[in-house]
Amino acid sequence: MKEKILSQIITECPWRDTLYWYDALDSTNTKAKELAKNGAPHGTTIIAGQQIGGRGRMGRTFVSPTGGMYLSVILRPNCSPDAIMHLTCAAAVAACQAVESVCGIQANIKWTNDLVFQKKKLGGILTELGFGNDGTVTYAVIGIGINCNQKKDDFPAEIQRIVTSVSEITGTPCSPAMLAAACVEELYRMDAILLSEKNAIIDSYRRHCITLGKEIQIISGEDCRYGKALSVNENGGLLVAFADGTIQTVTSGEVSVRGMYGYL
Ligand code: BTN
């Protein structure tokens, strides 16, 4: 499988030299963090055929059976966390571009980190950071999971209604190897412009973000507030007009966003 993935990645991409394939892992993000703590270089890439303990945002499980694409990349930005607040947004755009180039479908983004197609979840992004004593980001792990060939039965009953996969959408099988290769290339391109073209990245994110303009629920623990999603700021924060008339920016660390009547 590793050879198949490498054969699809442009030879100019140096990340090819530090790409690791596993048939199964607990979580590619967990593995990447372990490698990052042990000095793995910028661009180290971990890809797995399935995850036993796939993780999502806010401690959720990311169901990761065979048939999906599960990948994590280590970056060494050596900058302040403020400089890369838009990293999850940048990775989400890269993932949409990879899906479009390999599968010919236009995935969108539900703020902040869900890949969606026609109101169903197609995948997700999980970004995790490590810090030095001086507060600089010593590593960032970007994890991308995309449902490629799963059928409804591959998911627990309670999420079957809200998930989809590329093969379910297109009616043809989708190669996880091709998609992984495209994700590596898109993340490599994204990394090259991450700090220099922040505005262009966020503009692209806004174009993909289906949350904008929608009436939403903003859930924080037990607390649920209602509002309208107005815009995404330069750091990836969501500008919300709340029902009480106030306008506030919510950041992804704090809240979960749902549509007024369900997932979207
Ligand atoms: C979410 O839905 O909240 C984010 C899901 C992110 C899943 C990917 S799959 C590869 C990487 N490894 C993980 O354990 N999670 C991310």
mmCIF file of N, CA, C and O in Angstrom, residues 145-209:
data_model
loop_
_atom_site.group_PDB
_atom_site.id
_atom_site.type_symbol
_atom_site.label_atom_id
_atom_site.label_comp_id
_atom_site.label_asym_id
_atom_site.label_seq_id
_atom_site.Cartn_x
_atom_site.Cartn_y
_atom_site.Cartn_z
ATOM 1 N N GLY A 145 -9.533 12.526 8.284
ATOM 2 C CA GLY A 145 -10.225 11.260 8.051
ATOM 3 C C GLY A 145 -11.331 11.477 7.030
ATOM 4 O O GLY A 145 -12.097 12.442 7.149
ATOM 5 N N ILE A 146 -11.367 10.636 5.983
ATOM 6 C CA ILE A 146 -12.411 10.777 4.954
ATOM 7 C C ILE A 146 -13.039 9.405 4.699
ATOM 8 O O ILE A 146 -12.335 8.400 4.527
ATOM 9 N N ASN A 147 -14.366 9.376 4.695
ATOM 10 C CA ASN A 147 -15.084 8.131 4.409
ATOM 11 C C ASN A 147 -15.042 7.872 2.905
ATOM 12 O O ASN A 147 -15.569 8.663 2.126
ATOM 13 N N CYS A 148 -14.395 6.781 2.519
ATOM 14 C CA CYS A 148 -14.243 6.494 1.080
ATOM 15 C C CYS A 148 -15.246 5.453 0.617
ATOM 16 O O CYS A 148 -16.085 5.725 -0.238
ATOM 17 N N ASN A 149 -15.139 4.227 1.154
ATOM 18 C CA ASN A 149 -15.957 3.114 0.629
ATOM 19 C C ASN A 149 -16.897 2.512 1.666
ATOM 20 O O ASN A 149 -17.456 1.445 1.431
ATOM 21 N N GLN A 150 -17.041 3.174 2.789
ATOM 22 C CA GLN A 150 -17.900 2.596 3.824
ATOM 23 C C GLN A 150 -19.362 2.609 3.392
ATOM 24 O O GLN A 150 -19.806 3.509 2.683
ATOM 25 N N LYS A 151 -20.056 1.566 3.893
ATOM 26 C CA LYS A 151 -21.512 1.527 3.709
ATOM 27 C C LYS A 151 -22.143 1.929 5.036
ATOM 28 O O LYS A 151 -21.470 1.947 6.065
ATOM 29 N N LYS A 152 -23.440 2.214 4.989
ATOM 30 C CA LYS A 152 -24.142 2.662 6.205
ATOM 31 C C LYS A 152 -23.889 1.717 7.381
ATOM 32 O O LYS A 152 -23.662 2.146 8.514
ATOM 33 N N ASP A 153 -23.921 0.375 7.095
ATOM 34 C CA ASP A 153 -23.776 -0.626 8.160
ATOM 35 C C ASP A 153 -22.411 -0.588 8.839
ATOM 36 O O ASP A 153 -22.230 -1.198 9.893
ATOM 37 N N ASP A 154 -21.435 0.059 8.208
ATOM 38 C CA ASP A 154 -20.107 0.140 8.812
ATOM 39 C C ASP A 154 -20.075 1.137 9.977
ATOM 40 O O ASP A 154 -19.071 1.228 10.680
ATOM 41 N N PHE A 155 -21.163 1.913 10.112
ATOM 42 C CA PHE A 155 -21.202 2.929 11.170
ATOM 43 C C PHE A 155 -22.229 2.539 12.231
ATOM 44 O O PHE A 155 -23.217 1.857 11.912
ATOM 45 N N PRO A 156 -22.044 2.976 13.483
ATOM 46 C CA PRO A 156 -23.043 2.710 14.509
ATOM 47 C C PRO A 156 -24.402 3.308 14.110
ATOM 48 O O PRO A 156 -24.444 4.358 13.446
ATOM 49 N N ALA A 157 -25.470 2.635 14.535
ATOM 50 C CA ALA A 157 -26.832 3.033 14.139
ATOM 51 C C ALA A 157 -27.108 4.514 14.395
ATOM 52 O O ALA A 157 -27.734 5.192 13.566
ATOM 53 N N GLU A 158 -26.576 5.026 15.513
ATOM 54 C CA GLU A 158 -26.940 6.403 15.901
ATOM 55 C C GLU A 158 -26.345 7.478 14.997
ATOM 56 O O GLU A 158 -26.797 8.622 15.020
ATOM 57 N N ILE A 159 -25.326 7.113 14.183
ATOM 58 C CA ILE A 159 -24.793 8.150 13.273
ATOM 59 C C ILE A 159 -25.079 7.842 11.790
ATOM 60 O O ILE A 159 -24.729 8.631 10.918
ATOM 61 N N GLN A 160 -25.695 6.694 11.508
ATOM 62 C CA GLN A 160 -25.933 6.311 10.108
ATOM 63 C C GLN A 160 -26.697 7.384 9.333
ATOM 64 O O GLN A 160 -26.464 7.602 8.156
ATOM 65 N N ARG A 161 -27.603 8.076 10.022
ATOM 66 C CA ARG A 161 -28.442 9.096 9.384
ATOM 67 C C ARG A 161 -27.628 10.317 8.922
ATOM 68 O O ARG A 161 -28.003 10.988 7.970
ATOM 69 N N ILE A 162 -26.514 10.565 9.590
ATOM 70 C CA ILE A 162 -25.788 11.813 9.278
ATOM 71 C C ILE A 162 -24.453 11.603 8.564
ATOM 72 O O ILE A 162 -23.745 12.561 8.290
ATOM 73 N N VAL A 163 -24.069 10.331 8.276
ATOM 74 C CA VAL A 163 -22.775 10.126 7.604
ATOM 75 C C VAL A 163 -22.966 9.707 6.153
ATOM 76 O O VAL A 163 -24.014 9.180 5.767
ATOM 77 N N THR A 164 -21.929 9.944 5.363
ATOM 78 C CA THR A 164 -21.919 9.448 3.986
ATOM 79 C C THR A 164 -20.476 9.088 3.626
ATOM 80 O O THR A 164 -19.553 9.302 4.412
ATOM 81 N N SER A 165 -20.304 8.490 2.448
ATOM 82 C CA SER A 165 -18.956 8.159 1.968
ATOM 83 C C SER A 165 -18.884 8.503 0.486
ATOM 84 O O SER A 165 -19.921 8.654 -0.172
ATOM 85 N N VAL A 166 -17.655 8.622 -0.030
ATOM 86 C CA VAL A 166 -17.501 8.986 -1.443
ATOM 87 C C VAL A 166 -18.226 7.969 -2.336
ATOM 88 O O VAL A 166 -18.944 8.342 -3.264
ATOM 89 N N SER A 167 -18.044 6.669 -2.049
ATOM 90 C CA SER A 167 -18.656 5.655 -2.934
ATOM 91 C C SER A 167 -20.180 5.724 -2.873
ATOM 92 O O SER A 167 -20.849 5.468 -3.879
ATOM 93 N N GLU A 168 -20.722 6.090 -1.714
ATOM 94 C CA GLU A 168 -22.180 6.224 -1.625
ATOM 95 C C GLU A 168 -22.647 7.403 -2.500
ATOM 96 O O GLU A 168 -23.690 7.345 -3.137
ATOM 97 N N ILE A 169 -21.831 8.453 -2.568
ATOM 98 C CA ILE A 169 -22.202 9.645 -3.342
ATOM 99 C C ILE A 169 -22.043 9.405 -4.844
ATOM 100 O O ILE A 169 -22.922 9.731 -5.637
ATOM 101 N N THR A 170 -20.898 8.811 -5.225
ATOM 102 C CA THR A 170 -20.592 8.709 -6.660
ATOM 103 C C THR A 170 -21.082 7.400 -7.280
ATOM 104 O O THR A 170 -21.172 7.283 -8.503
ATOM 105 N N GLY A 171 -21.314 6.393 -6.438
ATOM 106 C CA GLY A 171 -21.724 5.084 -6.962
ATOM 107 C C GLY A 171 -20.547 4.263 -7.462
ATOM 108 O O GLY A 171 -20.739 3.162 -7.987
ATOM 109 N N THR A 172 -19.319 4.777 -7.291
ATOM 110 C CA THR A 172 -18.133 3.993 -7.687
ATOM 111 C C THR A 172 -17.126 3.965 -6.536
ATOM 112 O O THR A 172 -17.087 4.884 -5.714
ATOM 113 N N PRO A 173 -16.294 2.895 -6.493
ATOM 114 C CA PRO A 173 -15.318 2.818 -5.398
ATOM 115 C C PRO A 173 -14.333 3.982 -5.455
ATOM 116 O O PRO A 173 -14.057 4.524 -6.525
ATOM 117 N N CYS A 174 -13.814 4.333 -4.284
ATOM 118 C CA CYS A 174 -12.849 5.444 -4.189
ATOM 119 C C CYS A 174 -11.579 4.865 -3.575
ATOM 120 O O CYS A 174 -11.645 4.182 -2.556
ATOM 121 N N SER A 175 -10.439 5.123 -4.184
ATOM 122 C CA SER A 175 -9.180 4.567 -3.691
ATOM 123 C C SER A 175 -8.643 5.385 -2.510
ATOM 124 O O SER A 175 -8.235 6.544 -2.682
ATOM 125 N N PRO A 176 -8.597 4.787 -1.299
ATOM 126 C CA PRO A 176 -8.027 5.514 -0.161
ATOM 127 C C PRO A 176 -6.569 5.899 -0.417
ATOM 128 O O PRO A 176 -6.108 6.946 0.059
ATOM 129 N N ALA A 177 -5.840 5.073 -1.190
ATOM 130 C CA ALA A 177 -4.430 5.372 -1.472
ATOM 131 C C ALA A 177 -4.313 6.647 -2.313
ATOM 132 O O ALA A 177 -3.476 7.521 -2.032
ATOM 133 N N MET A 178 -5.154 6.741 -3.351
ATOM 134 C CA MET A 178 -5.127 7.943 -4.204
ATOM 135 C C MET A 178 -5.509 9.187 -3.403
ATOM 136 O O MET A 178 -4.929 10.263 -3.560
ATOM 137 N N LEU A 179 -6.514 9.010 -2.547
ATOM 138 C CA LEU A 179 -6.975 10.157 -1.754
ATOM 139 C C LEU A 179 -5.908 10.572 -0.737
ATOM 140 O O LEU A 179 -5.679 11.770 -0.518
ATOM 141 N N ALA A 180 -5.246 9.587 -0.154
ATOM 142 C CA ALA A 180 -4.171 9.906 0.805
ATOM 143 C C ALA A 180 -3.055 10.666 0.098
ATOM 144 O O ALA A 180 -2.544 11.674 0.608
ATOM 145 N N ALA A 181 -2.683 10.209 -1.107
ATOM 146 C CA ALA A 181 -1.617 10.878 -1.870
ATOM 147 C C ALA A 181 -2.017 12.323 -2.183
ATOM 148 O O ALA A 181 -1.209 13.252 -2.038
ATOM 149 N N ALA A 182 -3.273 12.508 -2.577
ATOM 150 C CA ALA A 182 -3.738 13.865 -2.898
ATOM 151 C C ALA A 182 -3.740 14.741 -1.639
ATOM 152 O O ALA A 182 -3.400 15.930 -1.706
ATOM 153 N N CYS A 183 -4.117 14.161 -0.498
ATOM 154 C CA CYS A 183 -4.097 14.946 0.757
ATOM 155 C C CYS A 183 -2.668 15.373 1.087
ATOM 156 O O CYS A 183 -2.436 16.523 1.501
ATOM 157 N N VAL A 184 -1.703 14.460 0.912
ATOM 158 C CA VAL A 184 -0.304 14.812 1.196
ATOM 159 C C VAL A 184 0.115 15.979 0.302
ATOM 160 O O VAL A 184 0.676 16.980 0.784
ATOM 161 N N GLU A 185 -0.189 15.890 -0.979
ATOM 162 C CA GLU A 185 0.202 16.969 -1.906
ATOM 163 C C GLU A 185 -0.463 18.293 -1.550
ATOM 164 O O GLU A 185 0.174 19.348 -1.548
ATOM 165 N N GLU A 186 -1.759 18.231 -1.258
ATOM 166 C CA GLU A 186 -2.479 19.479 -0.936
ATOM 167 C C GLU A 186 -1.986 20.078 0.373
ATOM 168 O O GLU A 186 -1.881 21.298 0.505
ATOM 169 N N LEU A 187 -1.684 19.223 1.360
ATOM 170 C CA LEU A 187 -1.162 19.748 2.635
ATOM 171 C C LEU A 187 0.235 20.340 2.434
ATOM 172 O O LEU A 187 0.591 21.354 3.050
ATOM 173 N N TYR A 188 1.005 19.716 1.550
ATOM 174 C CA TYR A 188 2.356 20.225 1.252
ATOM 175 C C TYR A 188 2.249 21.628 0.629
ATOM 176 O O TYR A 188 2.977 22.550 1.004
ATOM 177 N N ARG A 189 1.309 21.794 -0.306
ATOM 178 C CA ARG A 189 1.108 23.116 -0.936
ATOM 179 C C ARG A 189 0.585 24.126 0.094
ATOM 180 O O ARG A 189 0.989 25.282 0.111
ATOM 181 N N MET A 190 -0.331 23.668 0.910
ATOM 182 C CA MET A 190 -0.909 24.540 1.942
ATOM 183 C C MET A 190 0.184 25.023 2.901
ATOM 184 O O MET A 190 0.257 26.195 3.247
ATOM 185 N N ASP A 191 1.067 24.106 3.300
ATOM 186 C CA ASP A 191 2.129 24.445 4.253
ATOM 187 C C ASP A 191 3.040 25.544 3.697
ATOM 188 O O ASP A 191 3.488 26.428 4.438
ATOM 189 N N ALA A 192 3.261 25.504 2.378
ATOM 190 C CA ALA A 192 4.162 26.494 1.748
ATOM 191 C C ALA A 192 3.600 27.914 1.832
ATOM 192 O O ALA A 192 4.360 28.878 1.808
ATOM 193 N N ILE A 193 2.275 28.045 1.929
ATOM 194 C CA ILE A 193 1.673 29.393 1.940
ATOM 195 C C ILE A 193 0.967 29.708 3.267
ATOM 196 O O ILE A 193 0.308 30.737 3.399
ATOM 197 N N LEU A 194 1.114 28.805 4.232
ATOM 198 C CA LEU A 194 0.344 28.905 5.485
ATOM 199 C C LEU A 194 0.484 30.273 6.168
ATOM 200 O O LEU A 194 -0.512 30.863 6.605
ATOM 201 N N LEU A 195 1.713 30.776 6.248
ATOM 202 C CA LEU A 195 1.929 32.042 6.962
ATOM 203 C C LEU A 195 1.879 33.245 6.028
ATOM 204 O O LEU A 195 1.511 34.339 6.438
ATOM 205 N N SER A 196 2.200 33.034 4.764
ATOM 206 C CA SER A 196 2.308 34.175 3.835
ATOM 207 C C SER A 196 0.973 34.516 3.164
ATOM 208 O O SER A 196 0.784 35.639 2.720
ATOM 209 N N GLU A 197 0.055 33.544 3.061
ATOM 210 C CA GLU A 197 -1.195 33.820 2.334
ATOM 211 C C GLU A 197 -2.442 33.479 3.158
ATOM 212 O O GLU A 197 -3.375 32.831 2.688
ATOM 213 N N LYS A 198 -2.391 33.963 4.376
ATOM 214 C CA LYS A 198 -3.467 33.701 5.326
ATOM 215 C C LYS A 198 -4.831 34.170 4.786
ATOM 216 O O LYS A 198 -5.824 33.444 4.876
ATOM 217 N N ASN A 199 -4.858 35.379 4.213
ATOM 218 C CA ASN A 199 -6.146 35.915 3.739
ATOM 219 C C ASN A 199 -6.740 35.070 2.624
ATOM 220 O O ASN A 199 -7.945 34.809 2.597
ATOM 221 N N ALA A 200 -5.879 34.640 1.697
ATOM 222 C CA ALA A 200 -6.362 33.819 0.578
ATOM 223 C C ALA A 200 -6.893 32.487 1.094
ATOM 224 O O ALA A 200 -7.916 31.973 0.616
ATOM 225 N N ILE A 201 -6.227 31.929 2.097
ATOM 226 C CA ILE A 201 -6.656 30.648 2.666
ATOM 227 C C ILE A 201 -8.032 30.802 3.320
ATOM 228 O O ILE A 201 -8.944 30.002 3.112
ATOM 229 N N ILE A 202 -8.180 31.879 4.112
ATOM 230 C CA ILE A 202 -9.458 32.078 4.803
ATOM 231 C C ILE A 202 -10.569 32.409 3.801
ATOM 232 O O ILE A 202 -11.718 31.971 3.965
ATOM 233 N N ASP A 203 -10.245 33.130 2.739
ATOM 234 C CA ASP A 203 -11.261 33.392 1.700
ATOM 235 C C ASP A 203 -11.750 32.089 1.096
ATOM 236 O O ASP A 203 -12.943 31.892 0.869
ATOM 237 N N SER A 204 -10.811 31.204 0.836
ATOM 238 C CA SER A 204 -11.165 29.907 0.272
ATOM 239 C C SER A 204 -12.022 29.110 1.273
ATOM 240 O O SER A 204 -13.003 28.451 0.896
ATOM 241 N N TYR A 205 -11.657 29.185 2.545
ATOM 242 C CA TYR A 205 -12.439 28.518 3.598
ATOM 243 C C TYR A 205 -13.877 29.052 3.604
ATOM 244 O O TYR A 205 -14.835 28.285 3.659
ATOM 245 N N ARG A 206 -14.011 30.372 3.511
ATOM 246 C CA ARG A 206 -15.355 30.988 3.542
ATOM 247 C C ARG A 206 -16.201 30.472 2.377
ATOM 248 O O ARG A 206 -17.393 30.216 2.534
ATOM 249 N N ARG A 207 -15.568 30.318 1.211
ATOM 250 C CA ARG A 207 -16.322 29.843 0.038
ATOM 251 C C ARG A 207 -16.825 28.414 0.240
ATOM 252 O O ARG A 207 -17.846 28.023 -0.299
ATOM 253 N N HIS A 208 -16.061 27.624 1.010
ATOM 254 C CA HIS A 208 -16.461 26.226 1.228
ATOM 255 C C HIS A 208 -17.408 26.058 2.432
ATOM 256 O O HIS A 208 -17.973 24.981 2.617
ATOM 257 N N CYS A 209 -17.498 27.097 3.262
ATOM 258 C CA CYS A 209 -18.160 26.921 4.574
ATOM 259 C C CYS A 209 -19.681 27.063 4.480
ATOM 260 O O CYS A 209 -20.204 28.164 4.313
#
